Amino acid sequence: MSDKYILGIETSCDETSAAVIKNGVEVLSNVVNTQLETHQRFGGVVPEIASRMHVENISFVVEKAILESGIKKEELAGVAVTKGPGLVGALLVGISFAKAFAYSLNIPIIPVNHLAGHISANYSIFKELKPPFLSLVISGGHTHLVDVKSYTEMDIIGRTRDDAVGEAFDKVARVLGLGYPGGPIIDKLAYEGKDSIPIPYPDIDGLDFSFSGIKTSIINMHHKNPNIDVKDVATSFQRAVKEILYDKSLKALQKTGYKKIVIAGGVSANSHIREYFKRLENTGIKVYFPPMNLCTDNAAMIAIQGYYNLEAGIVESLNMNAIPNLKIGEI
Ligand code: KG4
Ligand code: ZN
């Protein structure tokens, strides 16, 4: 069998990224151009600025990814690109580029769900990992428990009813004046405080999450007492988040009977969550976390999922459009 090379393109939020993957698992290149510093001064991603920066960056990011991969573009079997979820203007930059690029080489355009991409990042490292399994997808915009039935078929079995967990990290950090993005900052600070602040745990049966109550309680606490020790808040908030994610994941494992859980998305970089989930191993569950460089947005994960989509015959024409609220499992 000849080798199959896929070019991945990711522009759903504030990272312009391109990658080349060999046979669905080997990352030959993964160029990530982050706009973080530009958005930092606004305290969050500004969609219009993100789109414009993607337009400026996409050509050289793709060129660099192909150069670093050591292959010629004529060897590519397809171009995988994020179809959604994400910011519509930002997604359209990647999709438009992918269309032109695929057309010029006469190769397929492969649509990829950004969240499925986060999950598939794990396949490149854990060669033994194969569906079915449970996945906890925790990112800036989503918090899902996903039944991954095959490489391309997935069902959401639990979801947040309000804020995503990454959003809660970012908003809490913002209120405490810690900067953006909040996740990595709270992750570090949580080692320095006391676990002394009462955090209201959401009262939801089943597999759904809620983080807005916790966020609001911290905002109110900070308004009442602006001198509250931010380190203590970070420690207490961080403890609540890891416990809630763990409890629901355990419930979902019991419900599905799966013995494997894959954590995915930007928040999977969180060191406290990574450590806390290790205890699942004592109950015979295998826990997978992506390597740190594949936790947050990147195109390697899009190319990996793109490989499996192509194998399943999931391709699109030049009519392809962005779907900003694309659900996992819809492609
Ligand atoms: O997956 P991602 O890069 O973008 C989306 O698809 O949303 O996730 C970004 C989110 C942000 O909310 C950021 O604060 C969070 O991931 N994040 C973290 C950590 N690193 C990034 N959250 C907690 N701990 C971290 N170490
Ligand atoms: Zn993401």
Short mmCIF file of C-alpha atoms and ligand atoms in Angstrom, two decimals:
data_model
loop_
_atom_site.label_atom_id
_atom_site.label_comp_id
_atom_site.label_asym_id
_atom_site.label_seq_id
_atom_site.Cartn_x
_atom_site.Cartn_y
_atom_site.Cartn_z
CA MET A 1 0.00 0.00 0.00
CA SER A 2 1.39 3.40 -0.90
CA ASP A 3 1.74 6.10 1.75
CA LYS A 4 -1.09 8.58 2.11
CA TYR A 5 -0.30 12.21 2.90
CA ILE A 6 -3.01 14.63 4.07
CA LEU A 7 -2.65 18.39 4.41
CA GLY A 8 -4.69 19.76 7.35
CA ILE A 9 -5.85 23.37 7.67
CA GLU A 10 -7.31 24.88 10.86
CA THR A 11 -8.60 28.46 11.15
CA SER A 12 -11.68 28.11 13.38
CA CYS A 13 -10.60 30.59 16.06
CA ASP A 14 -7.33 32.43 16.70
CA GLU A 15 -4.73 29.97 15.45
CA THR A 16 -3.76 29.77 11.76
CA SER A 17 -2.40 26.28 11.40
CA ALA A 18 -1.37 23.80 8.68
CA ALA A 19 0.07 20.30 9.03
CA VAL A 20 1.04 17.30 6.94
CA ILE A 21 0.24 13.81 8.26
CA LYS A 22 1.43 10.50 6.90
CA ASN A 23 -0.97 7.53 6.97
CA GLY A 24 -3.22 9.12 9.59
CA VAL A 25 -0.74 8.90 12.44
CA GLU A 26 2.68 10.36 11.68
CA VAL A 27 2.95 14.13 12.13
CA LEU A 28 5.48 15.31 9.49
CA SER A 29 4.86 18.99 10.18
CA ASN A 30 2.49 21.07 12.31
CA VAL A 31 2.86 24.84 11.93
CA VAL A 32 0.78 26.88 14.38
CA ASN A 33 0.69 30.65 14.03
CA THR A 34 -1.09 32.02 17.08
CA GLN A 35 -2.77 35.41 17.25
CA LEU A 36 -2.89 35.25 21.04
CA GLU A 37 -0.92 38.44 21.68
CA THR A 38 -3.14 40.47 19.37
CA HIS A 39 -6.34 39.36 21.09
CA GLN A 40 -4.89 39.48 24.61
CA ARG A 41 -5.28 43.23 24.89
CA PHE A 42 -9.04 42.87 24.23
CA GLY A 43 -9.42 40.14 26.86
CA GLY A 44 -10.74 37.64 24.30
CA VAL A 45 -10.86 36.77 20.61
CA VAL A 46 -12.15 39.56 18.32
CA PRO A 47 -13.73 37.69 15.36
CA GLU A 48 -13.11 40.34 12.69
CA ILE A 49 -9.45 40.69 13.61
CA ALA A 50 -9.08 36.90 13.66
CA SER A 51 -10.44 36.59 10.10
CA ARG A 52 -8.15 39.29 8.76
CA MET A 53 -5.09 37.77 10.39
CA HIS A 54 -5.94 34.33 8.96
CA VAL A 55 -6.06 35.92 5.48
CA GLU A 56 -2.62 37.46 6.05
CA ASN A 57 -1.07 34.25 7.42
CA ILE A 58 -2.64 31.29 5.66
CA SER A 59 -0.40 31.18 2.56
CA PHE A 60 2.92 31.16 4.36
CA VAL A 61 1.67 28.81 7.09
CA VAL A 62 0.64 26.22 4.47
CA GLU A 63 3.85 26.73 2.50
CA LYS A 64 5.92 26.24 5.66
CA ALA A 65 3.99 23.08 6.63
CA ILE A 66 4.64 21.52 3.23
CA LEU A 67 8.30 22.56 3.25
CA GLU A 68 8.88 21.16 6.75
CA SER A 69 7.12 17.89 5.90
CA GLY A 70 9.73 17.09 3.24
CA ILE A 71 7.08 15.99 0.71
CA LYS A 72 6.03 17.68 -2.52
CA LYS A 73 2.49 19.07 -2.67
CA GLU A 74 1.80 16.82 -5.68
CA GLU A 75 2.11 13.81 -3.31
CA LEU A 76 -0.90 14.93 -1.21
CA ALA A 77 -3.98 12.68 -1.26
CA GLY A 78 -6.37 15.32 0.07
CA VAL A 79 -6.82 18.62 1.92
CA ALA A 80 -8.63 18.35 5.27
CA VAL A 81 -10.12 21.56 6.59
CA THR A 82 -12.19 22.55 9.63
CA LYS A 83 -15.86 22.96 8.59
CA GLY A 84 -17.03 23.95 12.11
CA PRO A 85 -17.72 24.66 14.89
CA GLY A 86 -16.00 28.02 15.07
CA LEU A 87 -16.15 31.66 14.00
CA VAL A 88 -17.76 31.83 10.58
CA GLY A 89 -15.41 34.42 9.07
CA ALA A 90 -12.36 32.61 10.41
CA LEU A 91 -13.57 29.20 9.16
CA LEU A 92 -14.25 30.62 5.69
CA VAL A 93 -10.63 31.69 5.26
CA GLY A 94 -9.39 28.12 5.76
CA ILE A 95 -12.18 26.63 3.64
CA SER A 96 -11.63 29.06 0.73
CA PHE A 97 -7.91 28.36 0.77
CA ALA A 98 -8.48 24.60 0.94
CA LYS A 99 -10.87 24.72 -2.02
CA ALA A 100 -8.42 26.59 -4.25
CA PHE A 101 -5.51 24.41 -3.16
CA ALA A 102 -7.39 21.13 -3.66
CA TYR A 103 -8.76 22.31 -7.03
CA SER A 104 -5.30 23.21 -8.28
CA LEU A 105 -4.00 19.73 -7.40
CA ASN A 106 -7.21 17.91 -8.39
CA ILE A 107 -7.47 16.19 -4.97
CA PRO A 108 -10.46 15.89 -2.59
CA ILE A 109 -11.50 18.49 -0.01
CA ILE A 110 -12.16 16.67 3.26
CA PRO A 111 -14.46 18.40 5.80
CA VAL A 112 -13.50 17.91 9.45
CA ASN A 113 -15.41 18.64 12.65
CA HIS A 114 -13.07 20.63 14.90
CA LEU A 115 -14.11 18.66 18.01
CA ALA A 116 -13.63 15.29 16.31
CA GLY A 117 -10.19 16.65 15.41
CA HIS A 118 -9.42 17.31 19.08
CA ILE A 119 -10.27 13.68 19.87
CA SER A 120 -8.24 12.25 16.99
CA ALA A 121 -5.07 14.11 18.07
CA ASN A 122 -4.63 11.15 20.43
CA TYR A 123 -4.34 8.60 17.60
CA SER A 124 -0.96 10.01 16.57
CA ILE A 125 0.59 9.18 19.94
CA PHE A 126 -1.32 6.14 21.19
CA LYS A 127 -1.03 3.67 18.34
CA GLU A 128 -3.12 1.08 20.21
CA LEU A 129 -6.04 3.48 20.70
CA LYS A 130 -9.04 2.57 18.53
CA PRO A 131 -12.77 3.34 18.86
CA PRO A 132 -15.12 2.62 20.52
CA PHE A 133 -14.36 4.64 23.65
CA LEU A 134 -15.66 7.52 25.76
CA SER A 135 -14.30 11.01 25.19
CA LEU A 136 -14.47 14.08 27.40
CA VAL A 137 -14.12 17.10 25.11
CA ILE A 138 -13.25 20.22 27.09
CA SER A 139 -12.45 23.38 25.15
CA GLY A 140 -13.10 27.11 25.11
CA GLY A 141 -16.49 26.67 23.47
CA HIS A 142 -17.59 23.12 24.34
CA THR A 143 -17.91 20.62 27.16
CA HIS A 144 -19.14 17.27 25.93
CA LEU A 145 -19.13 13.63 26.89
CA VAL A 146 -18.97 11.79 23.59
CA ASP A 147 -19.64 8.17 22.72
CA VAL A 148 -17.02 7.63 19.99
CA LYS A 149 -18.48 4.62 18.19
CA SER A 150 -16.04 4.60 15.29
CA TYR A 151 -13.49 6.96 13.73
CA THR A 152 -16.32 8.87 12.06
CA GLU A 153 -19.48 8.15 14.12
CA MET A 154 -20.00 9.94 17.43
CA ASP A 155 -22.91 10.77 19.75
CA ILE A 156 -23.02 13.39 22.47
CA ILE A 157 -24.26 11.76 25.71
CA GLY A 158 -23.64 14.71 28.05
CA ARG A 159 -23.10 18.42 27.50
CA THR A 160 -22.89 21.70 29.32
CA ARG A 161 -26.22 23.45 29.71
CA ASP A 162 -24.57 26.88 29.82
CA ASP A 163 -20.87 27.85 29.85
CA ALA A 164 -18.11 25.64 28.50
CA VAL A 165 -15.43 24.78 31.01
CA GLY A 166 -12.72 26.75 29.12
CA GLU A 167 -15.06 29.72 29.01
CA ALA A 168 -15.48 29.46 32.81
CA PHE A 169 -11.68 29.47 33.26
CA ASP A 170 -11.40 32.51 30.98
CA LYS A 171 -14.25 34.46 32.62
CA VAL A 172 -13.13 33.74 36.19
CA ALA A 173 -9.59 34.82 35.31
CA ARG A 174 -10.92 37.97 33.70
CA VAL A 175 -12.99 38.94 36.77
CA LEU A 176 -9.98 38.32 39.02
CA GLY A 177 -7.86 40.53 36.72
CA LEU A 178 -5.49 37.72 35.80
CA GLY A 179 -5.44 38.10 31.99
CA TYR A 180 -6.31 35.98 28.96
CA PRO A 181 -6.52 33.07 28.33
CA GLY A 182 -7.47 32.18 31.87
CA GLY A 183 -6.91 28.43 31.77
CA PRO A 184 -3.11 28.30 31.88
CA ILE A 185 -2.97 31.19 34.40
CA ILE A 186 -5.41 29.56 36.85
CA ASP A 187 -3.68 26.20 36.33
CA LYS A 188 -0.40 27.70 37.68
CA LEU A 189 -1.92 29.90 40.38
CA ALA A 190 -3.96 27.01 41.81
CA TYR A 191 -0.73 25.52 43.22
CA GLU A 192 -0.19 28.60 45.37
CA GLY A 193 -3.49 29.13 47.22
CA LYS A 194 -5.55 27.45 49.92
CA ASP A 195 -8.60 25.36 49.07
CA SER A 196 -10.71 27.55 51.38
CA ILE A 197 -13.45 29.17 49.25
CA PRO A 198 -16.86 27.46 49.15
CA ILE A 199 -17.83 26.68 45.54
CA PRO A 200 -21.45 25.73 44.75
CA TYR A 201 -21.51 22.41 42.90
CA PRO A 202 -24.24 22.17 40.24
CA ASP A 203 -27.13 19.93 41.19
CA ILE A 204 -27.71 18.04 37.92
CA ASP A 205 -28.48 14.34 37.70
CA GLY A 206 -27.36 12.51 34.60
CA LEU A 207 -24.43 13.43 32.39
CA ASP A 208 -24.97 17.15 31.76
CA PHE A 209 -22.70 19.88 33.13
CA SER A 210 -23.22 23.45 34.25
CA PHE A 211 -20.51 25.98 34.98
CA SER A 212 -22.35 29.31 35.01
CA GLY A 213 -23.37 28.99 38.68
CA ILE A 214 -19.77 28.57 39.77
CA LYS A 215 -18.67 31.47 37.60
CA THR A 216 -21.43 33.74 38.95
CA SER A 217 -20.69 32.84 42.57
CA ILE A 218 -17.04 33.82 42.07
CA ILE A 219 -18.01 37.08 40.34
CA ASN A 220 -20.35 37.92 43.25
CA MET A 221 -17.71 37.00 45.82
CA HIS A 222 -15.21 39.27 44.10
CA HIS A 223 -17.70 42.16 43.96
CA LYS A 224 -18.44 41.83 47.69
CA ASN A 225 -14.79 41.50 48.60
CA PRO A 226 -12.39 42.87 45.96
CA ASN A 227 -9.49 41.99 48.28
CA ILE A 228 -10.30 38.29 48.22
CA ASP A 229 -7.14 36.21 47.79
CA VAL A 230 -7.10 35.34 44.09
CA LYS A 231 -4.78 32.40 44.73
CA ASP A 232 -7.33 30.86 47.10
CA VAL A 233 -10.09 31.42 44.54
CA ALA A 234 -7.97 29.80 41.81
CA THR A 235 -7.22 26.77 44.01
CA SER A 236 -10.85 26.29 45.07
CA PHE A 237 -12.23 26.82 41.55
CA GLN A 238 -9.68 24.46 40.06
CA ARG A 239 -10.56 21.76 42.60
CA ALA A 240 -14.29 22.05 41.84
CA VAL A 241 -13.73 21.88 38.09
CA LYS A 242 -11.58 18.77 38.18
CA GLU A 243 -13.98 17.01 40.56
CA ILE A 244 -17.06 17.82 38.46
CA LEU A 245 -15.39 16.66 35.23
CA TYR A 246 -14.18 13.51 36.95
CA ASP A 247 -17.54 12.61 38.54
CA LYS A 248 -19.47 12.97 35.28
CA SER A 249 -16.83 11.04 33.33
CA LEU A 250 -17.00 8.21 35.86
CA LYS A 251 -20.80 8.14 35.54
CA ALA A 252 -20.53 8.06 31.73
CA LEU A 253 -18.00 5.22 31.89
CA GLN A 254 -20.34 3.25 34.13
CA LYS A 255 -23.29 3.94 31.84
CA THR A 256 -21.52 3.01 28.59
CA GLY A 257 -19.36 0.21 30.01
CA TYR A 258 -16.30 1.58 28.19
CA LYS A 259 -12.91 0.91 29.71
CA LYS A 260 -11.16 3.71 27.80
CA ILE A 261 -11.52 7.48 28.12
CA VAL A 262 -9.88 10.05 25.85
CA ILE A 263 -9.65 13.61 27.13
CA ALA A 264 -9.48 16.24 24.38
CA GLY A 265 -9.60 19.99 23.74
CA GLY A 266 -7.66 22.98 25.04
CA VAL A 267 -8.57 22.40 28.70
CA SER A 268 -7.01 18.92 28.54
CA ALA A 269 -3.68 20.77 28.95
CA ASN A 270 -4.70 21.43 32.58
CA SER A 271 -2.17 19.80 34.90
CA HIS A 272 -4.61 19.33 37.82
CA ILE A 273 -7.17 17.56 35.64
CA ARG A 274 -4.43 15.37 34.11
CA GLU A 275 -3.23 14.36 37.57
CA TYR A 276 -6.69 13.83 39.06
CA PHE A 277 -7.93 11.59 36.24
CA LYS A 278 -5.03 9.18 36.84
CA ARG A 279 -7.04 7.64 39.69
CA LEU A 280 -9.35 6.12 37.08
CA GLU A 281 -6.49 3.77 36.23
CA ASN A 282 -7.02 2.11 39.67
CA THR A 283 -10.46 1.04 38.52
CA GLY A 284 -9.13 -0.63 35.36
CA ILE A 285 -9.92 2.31 33.06
CA LYS A 286 -7.27 3.43 30.58
CA VAL A 287 -6.97 7.24 30.45
CA TYR A 288 -5.56 9.05 27.40
CA PHE A 289 -4.48 12.69 27.32
CA PRO A 290 -3.07 14.30 24.17
CA PRO A 291 0.55 15.51 24.26
CA MET A 292 0.70 19.17 25.31
CA ASN A 293 1.45 20.50 21.80
CA LEU A 294 -1.72 18.84 20.45
CA CYS A 295 -4.09 19.97 23.27
CA THR A 296 -4.93 23.42 21.96
CA ASP A 297 -5.94 24.22 18.38
CA ASN A 298 -3.66 22.84 15.65
CA ALA A 299 -3.97 21.44 12.14
CA ALA A 300 -2.31 18.08 12.84
CA MET A 301 -5.50 16.94 14.58
CA ILE A 302 -7.56 18.11 11.58
CA ALA A 303 -5.37 16.16 9.15
CA ILE A 304 -5.53 13.02 11.34
CA GLN A 305 -9.34 13.09 11.48
CA GLY A 306 -9.29 14.02 7.77
CA TYR A 307 -7.45 10.80 7.01
CA TYR A 308 -10.24 8.73 8.63
CA ASN A 309 -12.96 10.83 6.95
CA LEU A 310 -11.33 10.25 3.56
CA GLU A 311 -11.13 6.50 4.26
CA ALA A 312 -14.89 6.61 4.99
CA GLY A 313 -15.57 8.52 1.75
CA ILE A 314 -16.44 11.80 3.48
CA VAL A 315 -15.42 14.49 0.98
CA GLU A 316 -16.95 17.74 -0.26
CA SER A 317 -17.21 19.71 -3.47
CA LEU A 318 -16.33 23.33 -4.18
CA ASN A 319 -19.78 24.18 -2.77
CA MET A 320 -18.57 23.41 0.76
CA ASN A 321 -19.63 25.98 3.35
CA ALA A 322 -18.64 26.73 6.96
CA ILE A 323 -21.09 25.60 9.66
CA PRO A 324 -20.32 27.73 12.75
CA ASN A 325 -22.43 25.55 15.10
CA LEU A 326 -21.62 22.16 13.55
CA LYS A 327 -22.39 19.38 16.06
CA ILE A 328 -19.99 16.55 16.74
CA GLY A 329 -21.11 13.48 14.84
CA GLU A 330 -22.59 15.56 12.01
CA ILE A 331 -19.49 14.82 9.96
O1 KG4 B 1 -9.48 23.86 22.18
P1 KG4 B 1 -9.04 25.26 22.35
O2 KG4 B 1 -7.61 25.61 21.99
O3 KG4 B 1 -9.95 26.23 21.52
C1 KG4 B 1 -11.31 25.94 21.35
O4 KG4 B 1 -11.62 25.10 20.47
O5 KG4 B 1 -12.09 26.50 22.15
O6 KG4 B 1 -9.33 25.65 23.87
C2 KG4 B 1 -9.06 26.93 24.37
C3 KG4 B 1 -9.42 26.92 25.85
C4 KG4 B 1 -9.35 28.28 26.51
O7 KG4 B 1 -10.57 28.50 27.21
C5 KG4 B 1 -8.18 28.16 27.47
O8 KG4 B 1 -8.31 28.95 28.63
C6 KG4 B 1 -8.20 26.69 27.79
O9 KG4 B 1 -8.50 26.06 26.57
N1 KG4 B 1 -6.92 26.18 28.31
C7 KG4 B 1 -6.77 25.70 29.56
C8 KG4 B 1 -5.40 25.39 29.72
N2 KG4 B 1 -4.76 25.68 28.53
C9 KG4 B 1 -5.71 26.16 27.69
N3 KG4 B 1 -7.67 25.52 30.54
C10 KG4 B 1 -7.23 25.05 31.72
N4 KG4 B 1 -5.92 24.74 31.96
C11 KG4 B 1 -4.98 24.89 30.99
N5 KG4 B 1 -3.70 24.60 31.25
ZN ZN B 2 -10.35 23.75 19.81
#
